[in-house]
Amino acid sequence: MTDTAPDYSHWEVQPRSIRLSAGEFEQRVPLSLRGDVDAPVFASSNPEVAEIGPDGVIRCGWTIGNAVLMVWRSSARDSLRHVLVEVRDPSWFADHPDFASGATVFLSGMVVNALNTSGVGNALIEFRRSETGPAAYQTFANAYGGFELSVPEGFYYVEVTAPGYIAWHGWVNADPNTSGDIQIVLSPELDGQVARIVLQWGLNPRDLDSHLTGPTPSSGRFHVFYSHTIENEAAELDVDDTSSYGPETITIHRLIPGVYRYAVHDYTNRNANPSTGLAQSGASVKVFLSDGREQTFTVPNAPGTVWTVFEIDGATGTVTPVNAMSYQSQPANVGM
């Protein structure tokens, strides 16, 4: 493409090229025209990527792609200049050598089965700079579920997949000032079950417990937790962890009309009041539903030894967040 200025060589437009990151909001870039300019005319080769109005302001940033802007010196269109606009995914800037910064961080971890904590071999682990961006770094777990990877420091959206398992998604902070293995918990695909609930947390407190209460056909309430791990055809505690990190996993096999309530109990600090151990545990809960929906809950920053996470309507399957903190010293009373 060749600029033409046979009669008017003493005018210019700036900038001649623009490269920016896509985002949720419109970005505006005004063009500067200098020299012998009289009633300029503007046009875009790709308005979906970049629009330009009669005021010479470029509006772009919501659609990834390229556009060439045409700028004529006057309404007679007797002299032409071009401006190139490139809208890139944010990961392009993060991974481009010209924009790279920070230390390299060595990460290691395990991919484990939510039902028995055994390693999930050959899982694919992909690190992205945004939820919708391309994979910037990737690796495979070994036959025992272990993996290692070096990445520039920063926040990454991680996706982990393996045949027969529900894909795992979450944010990981690659920070050179912190250390510790990453534990990725994959839930096997639901095969006739209604839902699966997976609890994870940090080093402290050492013992957090999962509790699920729900209706029985006789109009009573059942309570699945570490001392009653299976409720007939309704739900079961698949994994009970008492030494930090988790996972603790509960599978719901069927729903009947009524309210199902899931809560996390800080067993380690059950007799303490006040207590912020649970709030500072880094606990998170993932809920996988049979229709493919997935929800993630993070413990509130509030004192308490019981975190009531959510309720499920047994008639509709609707999950309603609760996210309330309270105190309870007796495990048998949690969630009842």
Tab-separated table of C-alpha atoms in Angstrom:
chain	number	residue	atom	x	y	z
A	1	MET	CA	0.000	0.000	0.000
A	2	THR	CA	1.546	3.299	-1.103
A	3	ASP	CA	0.692	6.739	0.228
A	4	THR	CA	-0.059	9.264	-2.517
A	5	ALA	CA	0.666	12.978	-2.226
A	6	PRO	CA	1.382	14.294	-5.686
A	7	ASP	CA	0.302	17.837	-4.973
A	8	TYR	CA	0.258	18.129	-1.180
A	9	SER	CA	3.416	16.746	0.412
A	10	HIS	CA	3.508	19.104	3.399
A	11	TRP	CA	1.017	17.429	5.716
A	12	GLU	CA	1.175	14.487	8.095
A	13	VAL	CA	-0.928	12.335	10.437
A	14	GLN	CA	0.261	10.906	13.743
A	15	PRO	CA	0.453	8.213	15.005
A	16	ARG	CA	0.930	6.059	11.915
A	17	SER	CA	0.527	2.765	13.805
A	18	ILE	CA	-1.290	1.812	17.006
A	19	ARG	CA	-1.086	-1.457	18.935
A	20	LEU	CA	-3.200	-1.916	22.052
A	21	SER	CA	-4.721	-4.553	24.301
A	22	ALA	CA	-8.310	-5.721	23.984
A	23	GLY	CA	-10.554	-5.057	26.941
A	24	GLU	CA	-14.154	-4.720	28.075
A	25	PHE	CA	-14.341	-0.975	27.463
A	26	GLU	CA	-13.946	1.238	24.434
A	27	GLN	CA	-10.573	2.920	24.021
A	28	ARG	CA	-10.220	6.248	22.225
A	29	VAL	CA	-7.148	7.513	20.395
A	30	PRO	CA	-7.253	10.960	18.726
A	31	LEU	CA	-5.286	11.437	15.523
A	32	SER	CA	-3.116	14.499	15.119
A	33	LEU	CA	-3.099	16.147	11.644
A	34	ARG	CA	-0.451	18.730	10.818
A	35	GLY	CA	0.349	20.860	7.833
A	36	ASP	CA	-1.721	21.621	4.758
A	37	VAL	CA	-5.016	20.002	5.797
A	38	ASP	CA	-8.492	21.177	4.767
A	39	ALA	CA	-11.674	19.339	5.933
A	40	PRO	CA	-10.101	15.864	6.210
A	41	VAL	CA	-12.063	12.679	5.507
A	42	PHE	CA	-11.666	9.444	7.486
A	43	ALA	CA	-12.578	5.799	6.780
A	44	SER	CA	-11.802	2.366	8.252
A	45	SER	CA	-11.166	-0.896	6.418
A	46	ASN	CA	-12.576	-2.860	9.381
A	47	PRO	CA	-15.022	-0.906	11.569
A	48	GLU	CA	-15.584	-3.932	13.820
A	49	VAL	CA	-12.003	-3.570	15.038
A	50	ALA	CA	-11.534	0.204	14.769
A	51	GLU	CA	-14.008	2.960	14.010
A	52	ILE	CA	-13.071	6.550	13.219
A	53	GLY	CA	-15.476	9.468	13.192
A	54	PRO	CA	-15.383	12.855	11.478
A	55	ASP	CA	-13.618	14.214	14.572
A	56	GLY	CA	-10.565	12.022	13.840
A	57	VAL	CA	-10.937	10.022	17.071
A	58	ILE	CA	-10.326	6.267	16.803
A	59	ARG	CA	-12.676	4.089	18.848
A	60	CYS	CA	-11.461	0.533	19.359
A	61	GLY	CA	-10.334	-2.060	21.870
A	62	TRP	CA	-13.307	-4.410	22.189
A	63	THR	CA	-12.589	-6.677	19.185
A	64	ILE	CA	-9.282	-8.403	18.450
A	65	GLY	CA	-7.989	-7.885	14.905
A	66	ASN	CA	-6.411	-5.398	12.475
A	67	ALA	CA	-7.739	-2.368	10.645
A	68	VAL	CA	-6.266	0.167	8.227
A	69	LEU	CA	-7.535	3.722	8.578
A	70	MET	CA	-7.579	5.986	5.528
A	71	VAL	CA	-7.098	9.703	6.076
A	72	TRP	CA	-7.586	12.100	3.167
A	73	ARG	CA	-6.283	15.651	3.317
A	74	SER	CA	-9.585	17.141	2.162
A	75	SER	CA	-13.070	16.282	0.949
A	76	ALA	CA	-11.635	16.188	-2.576
A	77	ARG	CA	-9.645	13.127	-1.469
A	78	ASP	CA	-6.612	14.414	-3.305
A	79	SER	CA	-3.959	13.134	-0.885
A	80	LEU	CA	-3.991	10.044	1.323
A	81	ARG	CA	-2.262	8.754	4.466
A	82	HIS	CA	-2.711	5.387	6.256
A	83	VAL	CA	-2.814	4.420	9.939
A	84	LEU	CA	-2.485	0.769	11.037
A	85	VAL	CA	-4.469	-0.333	14.133
A	86	GLU	CA	-3.758	-3.676	15.852
A	87	VAL	CA	-5.913	-4.852	18.763
A	88	ARG	CA	-4.243	-7.793	20.529
A	89	ASP	CA	-5.201	-10.245	23.232
A	90	PRO	CA	-3.670	-9.151	26.588
A	91	SER	CA	-1.533	-12.302	26.626
A	92	TRP	CA	0.342	-11.078	23.536
A	93	PHE	CA	1.786	-8.155	25.483
A	94	ALA	CA	2.492	-10.252	28.551
A	95	ASP	CA	4.462	-12.841	26.597
A	96	HIS	CA	6.176	-10.635	24.003
A	97	PRO	CA	9.925	-10.199	24.682
A	98	ASP	CA	9.610	-6.410	24.383
A	99	PHE	CA	7.145	-6.356	27.268
A	100	ALA	CA	8.456	-9.191	29.444
A	101	SER	CA	9.623	-8.273	32.922
A	102	GLY	CA	10.187	-9.848	36.298
A	103	ALA	CA	11.871	-12.972	37.539
A	104	THR	CA	11.376	-16.506	36.322
A	105	VAL	CA	9.437	-18.607	38.826
A	106	PHE	CA	9.778	-22.384	39.145
A	107	LEU	CA	6.446	-24.064	39.817
A	108	SER	CA	5.791	-27.661	40.773
A	109	GLY	CA	2.706	-29.530	41.825
A	110	MET	CA	0.418	-32.535	41.683
A	111	VAL	CA	-2.777	-33.283	39.806
A	112	VAL	CA	-4.929	-35.595	41.961
A	113	ASN	CA	-8.260	-37.385	41.744
A	114	ALA	CA	-10.968	-35.776	43.917
A	115	LEU	CA	-12.383	-39.193	44.871
A	116	ASN	CA	-9.239	-40.864	46.196
A	117	THR	CA	-6.330	-38.333	45.960
A	118	SER	CA	-4.382	-40.613	43.614
A	119	GLY	CA	-2.288	-38.883	40.960
A	120	VAL	CA	-3.841	-38.185	37.558
A	121	GLY	CA	-1.166	-39.059	35.029
A	122	ASN	CA	-0.573	-37.207	31.751
A	123	ALA	CA	-2.958	-34.329	32.543
A	124	LEU	CA	-2.443	-31.241	30.364
A	125	ILE	CA	-1.678	-28.055	32.352
A	126	GLU	CA	-2.041	-24.761	30.432
A	127	PHE	CA	-1.134	-21.310	31.762
A	128	ARG	CA	-2.898	-18.303	30.195
A	129	ARG	CA	-2.553	-14.560	30.776
A	130	SER	CA	-6.344	-14.109	30.602
A	131	GLU	CA	-9.396	-16.330	30.837
A	132	THR	CA	-9.974	-16.264	27.068
A	133	GLY	CA	-6.392	-15.891	25.842
A	134	PRO	CA	-4.239	-18.561	24.214
A	135	ALA	CA	-2.002	-20.839	26.257
A	136	ALA	CA	1.259	-19.011	26.999
A	137	TYR	CA	2.938	-21.962	28.734
A	138	GLN	CA	1.991	-25.604	29.053
A	139	THR	CA	3.246	-28.916	30.325
A	140	PHE	CA	2.015	-32.452	30.992
A	141	ALA	CA	1.866	-34.214	34.331
A	142	ASN	CA	4.001	-37.310	34.596
A	143	ALA	CA	2.526	-40.788	35.058
A	144	TYR	CA	2.083	-40.113	38.799
A	145	GLY	CA	0.419	-36.711	38.411
A	146	GLY	CA	3.471	-34.577	39.196
A	147	PHE	CA	4.466	-31.589	37.068
A	148	GLU	CA	7.126	-28.863	36.881
A	149	LEU	CA	7.169	-25.613	34.905
A	150	SER	CA	9.080	-22.316	34.822
A	151	VAL	CA	7.166	-19.129	33.947
A	152	PRO	CA	7.723	-15.364	34.321
A	153	GLU	CA	6.247	-14.058	37.564
A	154	GLY	CA	2.646	-12.902	37.468
A	155	PHE	CA	-0.952	-14.099	37.647
A	156	TYR	CA	-2.038	-16.900	35.336
A	157	TYR	CA	-5.402	-18.411	34.500
A	158	VAL	CA	-4.755	-22.145	34.561
A	159	GLU	CA	-6.734	-24.879	32.836
A	160	VAL	CA	-6.055	-28.557	33.588
A	161	THR	CA	-7.642	-31.315	31.522
A	162	ALA	CA	-7.492	-35.097	31.384
A	163	PRO	CA	-9.705	-37.710	29.667
A	164	GLY	CA	-12.595	-38.758	31.892
A	165	TYR	CA	-12.303	-35.726	34.190
A	166	ILE	CA	-14.062	-32.364	34.449
A	167	ALA	CA	-11.697	-29.547	33.381
A	168	TRP	CA	-10.221	-27.530	36.259
A	169	HIS	CA	-9.944	-23.731	36.034
A	170	GLY	CA	-8.424	-21.241	38.443
A	171	TRP	CA	-5.964	-18.388	38.969
A	172	VAL	CA	-2.402	-19.099	40.101
A	173	ASN	CA	0.040	-16.459	41.344
A	174	ALA	CA	3.602	-17.206	40.194
A	175	ASP	CA	5.447	-15.243	42.891
A	176	PRO	CA	9.218	-15.634	43.448
A	177	ASN	CA	8.756	-14.707	47.127
A	178	THR	CA	6.496	-17.651	47.891
A	179	SER	CA	7.068	-21.350	47.592
A	180	GLY	CA	5.093	-24.566	47.840
A	181	ASP	CA	3.602	-27.115	45.519
A	182	ILE	CA	0.381	-26.460	43.639
A	183	GLN	CA	-2.326	-29.061	44.157
A	184	ILE	CA	-4.842	-29.385	41.326
A	185	VAL	CA	-7.874	-31.520	42.188
A	186	LEU	CA	-9.708	-33.024	39.205
A	187	SER	CA	-13.207	-34.401	39.609
A	188	PRO	CA	-14.076	-37.456	37.526
A	189	GLU	CA	-16.955	-36.768	35.158
A	190	LEU	CA	-20.342	-37.170	36.781
A	191	ASP	CA	-21.979	-40.404	35.666
A	192	GLY	CA	-25.497	-40.397	37.055
A	193	GLN	CA	-24.547	-38.348	40.115
A	194	VAL	CA	-26.190	-34.955	40.717
A	195	ALA	CA	-23.216	-32.947	41.980
A	196	ARG	CA	-19.732	-33.108	43.440
A	197	ILE	CA	-18.323	-30.688	46.038
A	198	VAL	CA	-14.558	-30.274	46.503
A	199	LEU	CA	-12.976	-28.359	49.404
A	200	GLN	CA	-9.338	-27.219	49.434
A	201	TRP	CA	-7.375	-24.954	51.793
A	202	GLY	CA	-3.875	-24.053	52.947
A	203	LEU	CA	-1.485	-25.283	55.622
A	204	ASN	CA	-3.523	-23.998	58.561
A	205	PRO	CA	-5.817	-24.971	60.145
A	206	ARG	CA	-4.794	-28.588	59.709
A	207	ASP	CA	-8.327	-30.022	59.863
A	208	LEU	CA	-11.302	-28.532	58.042
A	209	ASP	CA	-14.366	-30.732	57.603
A	210	SER	CA	-17.079	-30.872	54.926
A	211	HIS	CA	-20.690	-31.148	56.083
A	212	LEU	CA	-23.765	-31.764	53.926
A	213	THR	CA	-27.268	-31.862	55.369
A	214	GLY	CA	-30.431	-32.552	53.429
A	215	PRO	CA	-33.980	-33.937	53.452
A	216	THR	CA	-34.879	-37.600	53.813
A	217	PRO	CA	-37.944	-39.320	52.317
A	218	SER	CA	-39.339	-39.647	55.871
A	219	SER	CA	-39.316	-35.834	56.301
A	220	GLY	CA	-36.234	-35.867	58.494
A	221	ARG	CA	-32.723	-34.506	57.865
A	222	PHE	CA	-29.570	-36.473	57.045
A	223	HIS	CA	-26.052	-35.285	57.892
A	224	VAL	CA	-23.030	-36.511	55.923
A	225	PHE	CA	-19.637	-35.734	57.528
A	226	TYR	CA	-16.629	-37.595	58.893
A	227	SER	CA	-18.602	-39.683	61.421
A	228	HIS	CA	-21.437	-40.514	59.017
A	229	THR	CA	-19.827	-40.820	55.606
A	230	ILE	CA	-22.672	-42.374	53.586
A	231	GLU	CA	-26.382	-41.589	53.497
A	232	ASN	CA	-28.366	-44.286	51.690
A	233	GLU	CA	-28.545	-43.386	47.979
A	234	ALA	CA	-28.365	-39.661	48.796
A	235	ALA	CA	-24.739	-38.583	49.308
A	236	GLU	CA	-21.341	-39.705	50.565
A	237	LEU	CA	-18.083	-38.280	51.857
A	238	ASP	CA	-15.504	-39.626	49.399
A	239	VAL	CA	-12.378	-38.147	51.013
A	240	ASP	CA	-11.776	-36.902	54.579
A	241	ASP	CA	-8.486	-35.017	55.019
A	242	THR	CA	-7.116	-34.195	58.482
A	243	SER	CA	-3.620	-32.922	57.633
A	244	SER	CA	-3.988	-29.645	55.708
A	245	TYR	CA	-4.678	-28.712	52.084
A	246	GLY	CA	-7.477	-31.178	51.322
A	247	PRO	CA	-9.194	-32.203	49.251
A	248	GLU	CA	-12.375	-33.116	51.072
A	249	THR	CA	-14.953	-34.358	48.592
A	250	ILE	CA	-18.692	-35.003	48.864
A	251	THR	CA	-20.737	-36.520	46.025
A	252	ILE	CA	-24.518	-36.023	45.870
A	253	HIS	CA	-26.224	-38.974	44.192
A	254	ARG	CA	-29.796	-37.752	44.093
A	255	LEU	CA	-32.018	-34.810	45.082
A	256	ILE	CA	-35.492	-34.841	46.559
A	257	PRO	CA	-37.589	-31.744	47.370
A	258	GLY	CA	-36.161	-29.812	50.280
A	259	VAL	CA	-33.107	-27.779	51.215
A	260	TYR	CA	-29.593	-29.210	50.974
A	261	ARG	CA	-27.009	-27.218	52.921
A	262	TYR	CA	-23.216	-27.431	52.586
A	263	ALA	CA	-20.896	-26.039	55.275
A	264	VAL	CA	-17.227	-26.136	56.255
A	265	HIS	CA	-16.273	-26.618	59.917
A	266	ASP	CA	-12.958	-25.580	61.419
A	267	TYR	CA	-12.469	-28.693	63.526
A	268	THR	CA	-9.009	-27.592	64.674
A	269	ASN	CA	-10.345	-24.394	66.285
A	270	ARG	CA	-13.854	-25.641	67.063
A	271	ASN	CA	-13.667	-24.563	70.712
A	272	ALA	CA	-12.171	-21.125	70.031
A	273	ASN	CA	-14.275	-17.961	70.129
A	274	PRO	CA	-13.273	-15.594	68.653
A	275	SER	CA	-11.369	-17.358	65.878
A	276	THR	CA	-10.087	-16.225	62.469
A	277	GLY	CA	-8.358	-19.491	61.564
A	278	LEU	CA	-11.006	-20.443	59.013
A	279	ALA	CA	-11.071	-16.954	57.482
A	280	GLN	CA	-7.302	-17.071	57.027
A	281	SER	CA	-7.196	-20.648	55.710
A	282	GLY	CA	-7.457	-19.768	52.015
A	283	ALA	CA	-10.321	-22.254	51.754
A	284	SER	CA	-12.193	-22.567	48.491
A	285	VAL	CA	-15.053	-24.789	47.397
A	286	LYS	CA	-15.829	-25.925	43.864
A	287	VAL	CA	-19.247	-27.324	42.979
A	288	PHE	CA	-19.658	-29.378	39.803
A	289	LEU	CA	-23.232	-30.019	38.635
A	290	SER	CA	-24.483	-32.714	36.279
A	291	ASP	CA	-25.656	-30.128	33.705
A	292	GLY	CA	-22.084	-28.826	33.310
A	293	ARG	CA	-22.403	-25.794	35.550
A	294	GLU	CA	-19.563	-25.042	37.927
A	295	GLN	CA	-19.356	-22.591	40.828
A	296	THR	CA	-16.421	-21.573	43.014
A	297	PHE	CA	-16.727	-20.085	46.511
A	298	THR	CA	-13.992	-18.433	48.611
A	299	VAL	CA	-14.113	-18.234	52.408
A	300	PRO	CA	-15.220	-14.785	53.676
A	301	ASN	CA	-12.777	-12.636	55.623
A	302	ALA	CA	-14.781	-12.781	58.836
A	303	PRO	CA	-14.409	-14.574	62.186
A	304	GLY	CA	-16.112	-17.873	62.826
A	305	THR	CA	-15.596	-21.627	62.966
A	306	VAL	CA	-18.411	-22.548	60.546
A	307	TRP	CA	-18.647	-21.341	56.965
A	308	THR	CA	-22.097	-22.040	55.540
A	309	VAL	CA	-21.235	-21.985	51.853
A	310	PHE	CA	-24.430	-22.588	49.853
A	311	GLU	CA	-27.814	-24.273	49.699
A	312	ILE	CA	-29.377	-26.378	46.929
A	313	ASP	CA	-33.095	-26.480	46.216
A	314	GLY	CA	-33.810	-30.192	45.889
A	315	ALA	CA	-36.832	-29.579	43.648
A	316	THR	CA	-35.080	-27.380	41.072
A	317	GLY	CA	-31.351	-28.008	41.590
A	318	THR	CA	-30.770	-24.270	42.033
A	319	VAL	CA	-27.598	-23.394	43.972
A	320	THR	CA	-27.961	-20.347	46.235
A	321	PRO	CA	-24.816	-18.818	47.795
A	322	VAL	CA	-24.971	-18.203	51.558
A	323	ASN	CA	-21.342	-17.384	52.510
A	324	ALA	CA	-22.138	-16.836	56.194
A	325	MET	CA	-19.742	-17.302	59.116
A	326	SER	CA	-20.823	-18.502	62.571
A	327	TYR	CA	-19.614	-20.466	65.587
A	328	GLN	CA	-20.260	-24.095	66.496
A	329	SER	CA	-18.170	-26.367	68.711
A	330	GLN	CA	-20.166	-29.556	68.145
A	331	PRO	CA	-19.567	-31.163	64.715
A	332	ALA	CA	-22.919	-33.009	64.853
A	333	ASN	CA	-24.766	-29.659	64.919
A	334	VAL	CA	-23.051	-28.101	61.867
A	335	GLY	CA	-25.498	-27.338	59.089
A	336	MET	CA	-28.512	-28.680	60.934
